[in-house]
Amino acid sequence: VSSELFRAVGGFDVRFFLYVEDTDLSYRLQLQGYRNFFVPAAGGVHHWGRGSKTGRITRNWRHHVSLLKYFSKHNGWLLA
């Protein structure tokens, strides 16, 4: 995504501490008429690895909170 397009759709939503911010961005781009492609061979490397040091329970909790925020943002609290 170009930086111009990234800014045009509002960038990452600051309500997401971790997790799901990329899903939210992809969905908002889709709503604007852009297409998303899943490329299984693509990958990324987190060099710092600090997120994994928080522990599995904390990571899972943060992930679930972000999912709740995502679904409530796009579908309302009742359906989230």
CSV table of N, CA, C and O in Angstrom, one decimal:
chain,number,residue,atom,x,y,z
A,1,VAL,N,0.9,-1.2,0.0
A,1,VAL,CA,0.0,0.0,0.0
A,1,VAL,C,0.9,1.2,0.0
A,1,VAL,O,1.8,1.3,0.8
A,2,SER,N,0.6,2.1,-0.9
A,2,SER,CA,1.4,3.4,-0.9
A,2,SER,C,1.1,4.2,0.3
A,2,SER,O,0.1,4.1,0.9
A,3,SER,N,2.1,5.0,0.7
A,3,SER,CA,1.9,5.9,1.9
A,3,SER,C,0.8,6.8,1.6
A,3,SER,O,0.0,7.2,2.6
A,4,GLU,N,0.6,7.3,0.4
A,4,GLU,CA,-0.5,8.2,0.1
A,4,GLU,C,-1.9,7.6,0.3
A,4,GLU,O,-2.8,8.1,0.9
A,5,LEU,N,-2.0,6.3,-0.2
A,5,LEU,CA,-3.3,5.6,0.0
A,5,LEU,C,-3.5,5.3,1.5
A,5,LEU,O,-4.6,5.4,2.0
A,6,PHE,N,-2.4,4.9,2.2
A,6,PHE,CA,-2.5,4.6,3.6
A,6,PHE,C,-3.1,5.8,4.4
A,6,PHE,O,-4.0,5.6,5.2
A,7,ARG,N,-2.5,6.9,4.1
A,7,ARG,CA,-3.0,8.2,4.8
A,7,ARG,C,-4.5,8.5,4.3
A,7,ARG,O,-5.3,9.0,5.1
A,8,ALA,N,-4.8,8.3,3.0
A,8,ALA,CA,-6.1,8.6,2.5
A,8,ALA,C,-7.2,7.8,3.2
A,8,ALA,O,-8.3,8.4,3.4
A,9,VAL,N,-7.0,6.6,3.6
A,9,VAL,CA,-8.0,5.8,4.3
A,9,VAL,C,-7.9,5.9,5.8
A,9,VAL,O,-8.6,5.2,6.5
A,10,GLY,N,-7.0,6.8,6.3
A,10,GLY,CA,-6.9,7.0,7.7
A,10,GLY,C,-5.8,6.2,8.4
A,10,GLY,O,-5.7,6.2,9.7
A,11,GLY,N,-5.0,5.5,7.7
A,11,GLY,CA,-3.9,4.7,8.3
A,11,GLY,C,-4.5,3.6,9.3
A,11,GLY,O,-5.6,3.2,9.2
A,12,PHE,N,-3.6,3.2,10.2
A,12,PHE,CA,-4.0,2.2,11.2
A,12,PHE,C,-4.9,2.9,12.2
A,12,PHE,O,-4.7,4.0,12.6
A,13,ASP,N,-5.9,2.2,12.7
A,13,ASP,CA,-6.8,2.7,13.7
A,13,ASP,C,-6.1,2.6,15.1
A,13,ASP,O,-5.8,1.5,15.5
A,14,VAL,N,-6.0,3.7,15.8
A,14,VAL,CA,-5.3,3.7,17.0
A,14,VAL,C,-6.0,3.0,18.1
A,14,VAL,O,-5.4,2.7,19.2
A,15,ARG,N,-7.2,2.6,17.9
A,15,ARG,CA,-8.0,1.8,19.0
A,15,ARG,C,-7.4,0.4,19.1
A,15,ARG,O,-7.7,-0.2,20.1
A,16,PHE,N,-6.7,-0.1,18.1
A,16,PHE,CA,-6.2,-1.4,18.2
A,16,PHE,C,-4.7,-1.4,18.7
A,16,PHE,O,-3.8,-0.8,18.1
A,17,PHE,N,-4.5,-1.9,19.9
A,17,PHE,CA,-3.2,-1.9,20.5
A,17,PHE,C,-2.3,-2.8,19.7
A,17,PHE,O,-1.2,-2.4,19.4
A,18,LEU,N,-2.7,-4.0,19.5
A,18,LEU,CA,-2.0,-4.9,18.7
A,18,LEU,C,-3.0,-5.8,18.0
A,18,LEU,O,-4.1,-5.9,18.5
A,19,TYR,N,-2.6,-6.4,17.0
A,19,TYR,CA,-3.5,-7.4,16.3
A,19,TYR,C,-4.7,-6.8,15.6
A,19,TYR,O,-5.3,-5.8,16.2
A,20,VAL,N,-5.0,-7.3,14.5
A,20,VAL,CA,-6.2,-6.9,13.8
A,20,VAL,C,-6.1,-5.5,13.1
A,20,VAL,O,-7.0,-5.2,12.3
A,21,GLU,N,-5.1,-4.7,13.4
A,21,GLU,CA,-5.1,-3.4,12.7
A,21,GLU,C,-4.9,-3.6,11.2
A,21,GLU,O,-5.4,-2.8,10.5
A,22,ASP,N,-4.2,-4.6,10.8
A,22,ASP,CA,-4.0,-4.8,9.4
A,22,ASP,C,-5.2,-5.3,8.7
A,22,ASP,O,-5.6,-5.0,7.6
A,23,THR,N,-6.0,-6.1,9.5
A,23,THR,CA,-7.3,-6.6,9.0
A,23,THR,C,-8.3,-5.5,8.8
A,23,THR,O,-8.9,-5.4,7.8
A,24,ASP,N,-8.3,-4.6,9.7
A,24,ASP,CA,-9.1,-3.4,9.7
A,24,ASP,C,-8.7,-2.5,8.5
A,24,ASP,O,-9.6,-2.1,7.7
A,25,LEU,N,-7.5,-2.3,8.3
A,25,LEU,CA,-7.0,-1.5,7.2
A,25,LEU,C,-7.4,-2.1,5.9
A,25,LEU,O,-7.9,-1.5,4.9
A,26,SER,N,-7.2,-3.4,5.7
A,26,SER,CA,-7.6,-4.1,4.5
A,26,SER,C,-9.0,-4.0,4.2
A,26,SER,O,-9.5,-3.9,3.1
A,27,TYR,N,-9.8,-4.2,5.3
A,27,TYR,CA,-11.3,-4.1,5.1
A,27,TYR,C,-11.7,-2.7,4.6
A,27,TYR,O,-12.5,-2.5,3.7
A,28,ARG,N,-11.1,-1.6,5.2
A,28,ARG,CA,-11.4,-0.3,4.8
A,28,ARG,C,-11.0,0.0,3.4
A,28,ARG,O,-11.7,0.7,2.7
A,29,LEU,N,-9.9,-0.6,3.0
A,29,LEU,CA,-9.4,-0.4,1.6
A,29,LEU,C,-10.4,-1.1,0.7
A,29,LEU,O,-10.7,-0.6,-0.4
A,30,GLN,N,-10.9,-2.3,1.0
A,30,GLN,CA,-11.9,-3.0,0.3
A,30,GLN,C,-13.1,-2.2,0.1
A,30,GLN,O,-13.7,-2.1,-1.0
A,31,LEU,N,-13.6,-1.5,1.2
A,31,LEU,CA,-14.8,-0.7,1.1
A,31,LEU,C,-14.6,0.5,0.1
A,31,LEU,O,-15.6,1.0,-0.4
A,32,GLN,N,-13.4,0.9,-0.1
A,32,GLN,CA,-13.1,2.0,-1.0
A,32,GLN,C,-12.9,1.5,-2.5
A,32,GLN,O,-12.6,2.2,-3.3
A,33,GLY,N,-13.1,0.1,-2.7
A,33,GLY,CA,-13.0,-0.4,-4.0
A,33,GLY,C,-11.7,-1.1,-4.4
A,33,GLY,O,-11.5,-1.5,-5.5
A,34,TYR,N,-10.8,-1.1,-3.4
A,34,TYR,CA,-9.5,-1.8,-3.7
A,34,TYR,C,-9.6,-3.3,-3.4
A,34,TYR,O,-10.5,-3.7,-2.7
A,35,ARG,N,-8.8,-4.0,-4.1
A,35,ARG,CA,-8.8,-5.5,-3.9
A,35,ARG,C,-7.7,-5.9,-3.0
A,35,ARG,O,-6.6,-5.4,-3.0
A,36,ASN,N,-8.0,-6.9,-2.2
A,36,ASN,CA,-7.0,-7.5,-1.3
A,36,ASN,C,-6.6,-8.9,-1.8
A,36,ASN,O,-7.4,-9.6,-2.3
A,37,PHE,N,-5.3,-9.2,-1.7
A,37,PHE,CA,-4.8,-10.5,-2.2
A,37,PHE,C,-4.1,-11.1,-1.0
A,37,PHE,O,-3.3,-10.5,-0.3
A,38,PHE,N,-4.4,-12.4,-0.8
A,38,PHE,CA,-3.7,-13.2,0.1
A,38,PHE,C,-2.5,-13.9,-0.6
A,38,PHE,O,-2.7,-14.7,-1.5
A,39,VAL,N,-1.3,-13.7,-0.1
A,39,VAL,CA,-0.1,-14.3,-0.7
A,39,VAL,C,0.5,-15.2,0.3
A,39,VAL,O,1.3,-14.7,1.2
A,40,PRO,N,0.2,-16.5,0.3
A,40,PRO,CA,0.8,-17.4,1.4
A,40,PRO,C,2.3,-17.4,1.5
A,40,PRO,O,2.9,-17.6,2.5
A,41,ALA,N,3.0,-17.2,0.3
A,41,ALA,CA,4.4,-17.3,0.3
A,41,ALA,C,5.1,-16.0,1.0
A,41,ALA,O,6.2,-16.1,1.4
A,42,ALA,N,4.3,-15.0,1.1
A,42,ALA,CA,4.8,-13.7,1.7
A,42,ALA,C,4.9,-13.9,3.2
A,42,ALA,O,4.2,-14.7,3.8
A,43,GLY,N,5.8,-13.2,3.8
A,43,GLY,CA,6.0,-13.3,5.2
A,43,GLY,C,6.7,-12.1,5.8
A,43,GLY,O,7.1,-11.2,5.1
A,44,GLY,N,6.8,-12.1,7.1
A,44,GLY,CA,7.5,-11.0,7.8
A,44,GLY,C,8.2,-11.5,8.9
A,44,GLY,O,8.0,-12.6,9.4
A,45,VAL,N,9.2,-10.7,9.4
A,45,VAL,CA,10.0,-11.1,10.5
A,45,VAL,C,10.0,-10.0,11.5
A,45,VAL,O,10.2,-8.8,11.2
A,46,HIS,N,9.7,-10.3,12.7
A,46,HIS,CA,9.7,-9.4,13.8
A,46,HIS,C,11.1,-9.5,14.5
A,46,HIS,O,11.3,-10.5,15.2
A,47,HIS,N,11.9,-8.5,14.3
A,47,HIS,CA,13.3,-8.6,14.8
A,47,HIS,C,13.3,-8.4,16.3
A,47,HIS,O,14.2,-8.9,17.0
A,48,TRP,N,12.4,-7.6,16.9
A,48,TRP,CA,12.5,-7.2,18.3
A,48,TRP,C,11.9,-8.3,19.2
A,48,TRP,O,12.4,-8.6,20.2
A,49,GLY,N,10.8,-8.9,18.7
A,49,GLY,CA,10.1,-10.0,19.4
A,49,GLY,C,9.6,-9.6,20.8
A,49,GLY,O,9.4,-10.5,21.6
A,50,ARG,N,9.4,-8.4,21.1
A,50,ARG,CA,8.9,-8.0,22.4
A,50,ARG,C,7.5,-8.4,22.7
A,50,ARG,O,7.1,-8.7,23.8
A,51,GLY,N,6.6,-8.5,21.6
A,51,GLY,CA,5.3,-8.9,21.8
A,51,GLY,C,5.2,-10.3,22.4
A,51,GLY,O,4.3,-10.7,23.2
A,52,SER,N,6.1,-11.2,22.0
A,52,SER,CA,6.0,-12.6,22.4
A,52,SER,C,6.5,-12.7,23.9
A,52,SER,O,6.3,-13.8,24.5
A,53,LYS,N,7.2,-11.7,24.4
A,53,LYS,CA,7.7,-11.8,25.8
A,53,LYS,C,6.6,-11.5,26.8
A,53,LYS,O,6.8,-11.7,28.0
A,54,THR,N,5.4,-11.1,26.4
A,54,THR,CA,4.4,-10.7,27.3
A,54,THR,C,3.7,-12.0,27.9
A,54,THR,O,3.0,-11.9,28.9
A,55,GLY,N,3.8,-13.1,27.3
A,55,GLY,CA,3.2,-14.3,27.7
A,55,GLY,C,2.0,-14.6,26.9
A,55,GLY,O,1.3,-13.8,26.4
A,56,ARG,N,1.7,-15.9,26.9
A,56,ARG,CA,0.6,-16.4,26.0
A,56,ARG,C,-0.8,-15.9,26.5
A,56,ARG,O,-1.6,-15.5,25.7
A,57,ILE,N,-1.0,-15.8,27.8
A,57,ILE,CA,-2.3,-15.4,28.3
A,57,ILE,C,-2.6,-13.9,27.9
A,57,ILE,O,-3.6,-13.5,27.4
A,58,THR,N,-1.6,-13.1,28.1
A,58,THR,CA,-1.7,-11.7,27.8
A,58,THR,C,-1.9,-11.5,26.3
A,58,THR,O,-2.7,-10.7,25.9
A,59,ARG,N,-1.1,-12.2,25.5
A,59,ARG,CA,-1.2,-12.1,24.0
A,59,ARG,C,-2.6,-12.5,23.6
A,59,ARG,O,-3.3,-11.8,22.8
A,60,ASN,N,-3.1,-13.6,24.1
A,60,ASN,CA,-4.5,-14.1,23.8
A,60,ASN,C,-5.5,-13.1,24.2
A,60,ASN,O,-6.5,-12.8,23.4
A,61,TRP,N,-5.4,-12.5,25.4
A,61,TRP,CA,-6.3,-11.5,25.9
A,61,TRP,C,-6.4,-10.3,24.9
A,61,TRP,O,-7.4,-9.8,24.5
A,62,ARG,N,-5.2,-9.8,24.6
A,62,ARG,CA,-5.1,-8.6,23.7
A,62,ARG,C,-5.7,-8.9,22.3
A,62,ARG,O,-6.3,-8.0,21.7
A,63,HIS,N,-5.4,-10.1,21.8
A,63,HIS,CA,-6.0,-10.5,20.5
A,63,HIS,C,-7.5,-10.5,20.6
A,63,HIS,O,-8.1,-10.0,19.7
A,64,HIS,N,-8.0,-11.1,21.6
A,64,HIS,CA,-9.5,-11.2,21.7
A,64,HIS,C,-10.1,-9.8,21.9
A,64,HIS,O,-11.2,-9.5,21.3
A,65,VAL,N,-9.5,-8.9,22.6
A,65,VAL,CA,-10.0,-7.6,22.8
A,65,VAL,C,-10.0,-6.8,21.5
A,65,VAL,O,-10.9,-6.2,21.1
A,66,SER,N,-8.9,-7.0,20.7
A,66,SER,CA,-8.8,-6.4,19.4
A,66,SER,C,-9.9,-6.9,18.4
A,66,SER,O,-10.5,-6.2,17.7
A,67,LEU,N,-10.1,-8.2,18.5
A,67,LEU,CA,-11.2,-8.8,17.6
A,67,LEU,C,-12.6,-8.3,18.0
A,67,LEU,O,-13.4,-7.9,17.1
A,68,LEU,N,-12.8,-8.1,19.3
A,68,LEU,CA,-14.1,-7.5,19.8
A,68,LEU,C,-14.2,-6.1,19.2
A,68,LEU,O,-15.3,-5.7,18.7
A,69,LYS,N,-13.2,-5.3,19.3
A,69,LYS,CA,-13.2,-3.9,18.8
A,69,LYS,C,-13.4,-3.9,17.3
A,69,LYS,O,-14.2,-3.1,16.8
A,70,TYR,N,-12.8,-4.8,16.6
A,70,TYR,CA,-12.9,-4.9,15.2
A,70,TYR,C,-14.4,-5.2,14.8
A,70,TYR,O,-15.0,-4.5,14.0
A,71,PHE,N,-14.9,-6.2,15.3
A,71,PHE,CA,-16.3,-6.6,14.9
A,71,PHE,C,-17.3,-5.6,15.4
A,71,PHE,O,-18.3,-5.4,14.7
A,72,SER,N,-17.1,-5.0,16.6
A,72,SER,CA,-18.0,-4.0,17.0
A,72,SER,C,-17.9,-2.7,16.2
A,72,SER,O,-18.9,-2.1,15.9
A,73,LYS,N,-16.8,-2.4,15.7
A,73,LYS,CA,-16.6,-1.2,14.8
A,73,LYS,C,-17.3,-1.4,13.5
A,73,LYS,O,-17.9,-0.5,13.0
A,74,HIS,N,-17.3,-2.6,13.0
A,74,HIS,CA,-17.8,-2.8,11.6
A,74,HIS,C,-19.2,-3.4,11.6
A,74,HIS,O,-19.9,-3.4,10.6
A,75,ASN,N,-19.7,-4.0,12.8
A,75,ASN,CA,-21.0,-4.6,12.9
A,75,ASN,C,-21.8,-4.2,14.1
A,75,ASN,O,-23.0,-4.6,14.2
A,76,GLY,N,-21.3,-3.4,14.9
A,76,GLY,CA,-22.0,-2.9,16.1
A,76,GLY,C,-21.8,-3.9,17.3
A,76,GLY,O,-21.4,-5.1,17.1
A,77,TRP,N,-21.9,-3.4,18.5
A,77,TRP,CA,-21.7,-4.2,19.7
A,77,TRP,C,-22.5,-5.4,19.8
A,77,TRP,O,-22.1,-6.5,20.3
A,78,LEU,N,-23.8,-5.3,19.4
A,78,LEU,CA,-24.7,-6.4,19.5
A,78,LEU,C,-24.2,-7.6,18.7
A,78,LEU,O,-24.3,-8.8,19.2
A,79,LEU,N,-23.7,-7.4,17.5
A,79,LEU,CA,-23.3,-8.6,16.7
A,79,LEU,C,-21.9,-9.0,17.0
A,79,LEU,O,-21.4,-10.0,16.7
A,80,ALA,N,-21.1,-8.1,17.7
A,80,ALA,CA,-19.7,-8.4,18.1
A,80,ALA,C,-19.7,-9.5,19.1
A,80,ALA,O,-18.9,-10.4,19.1
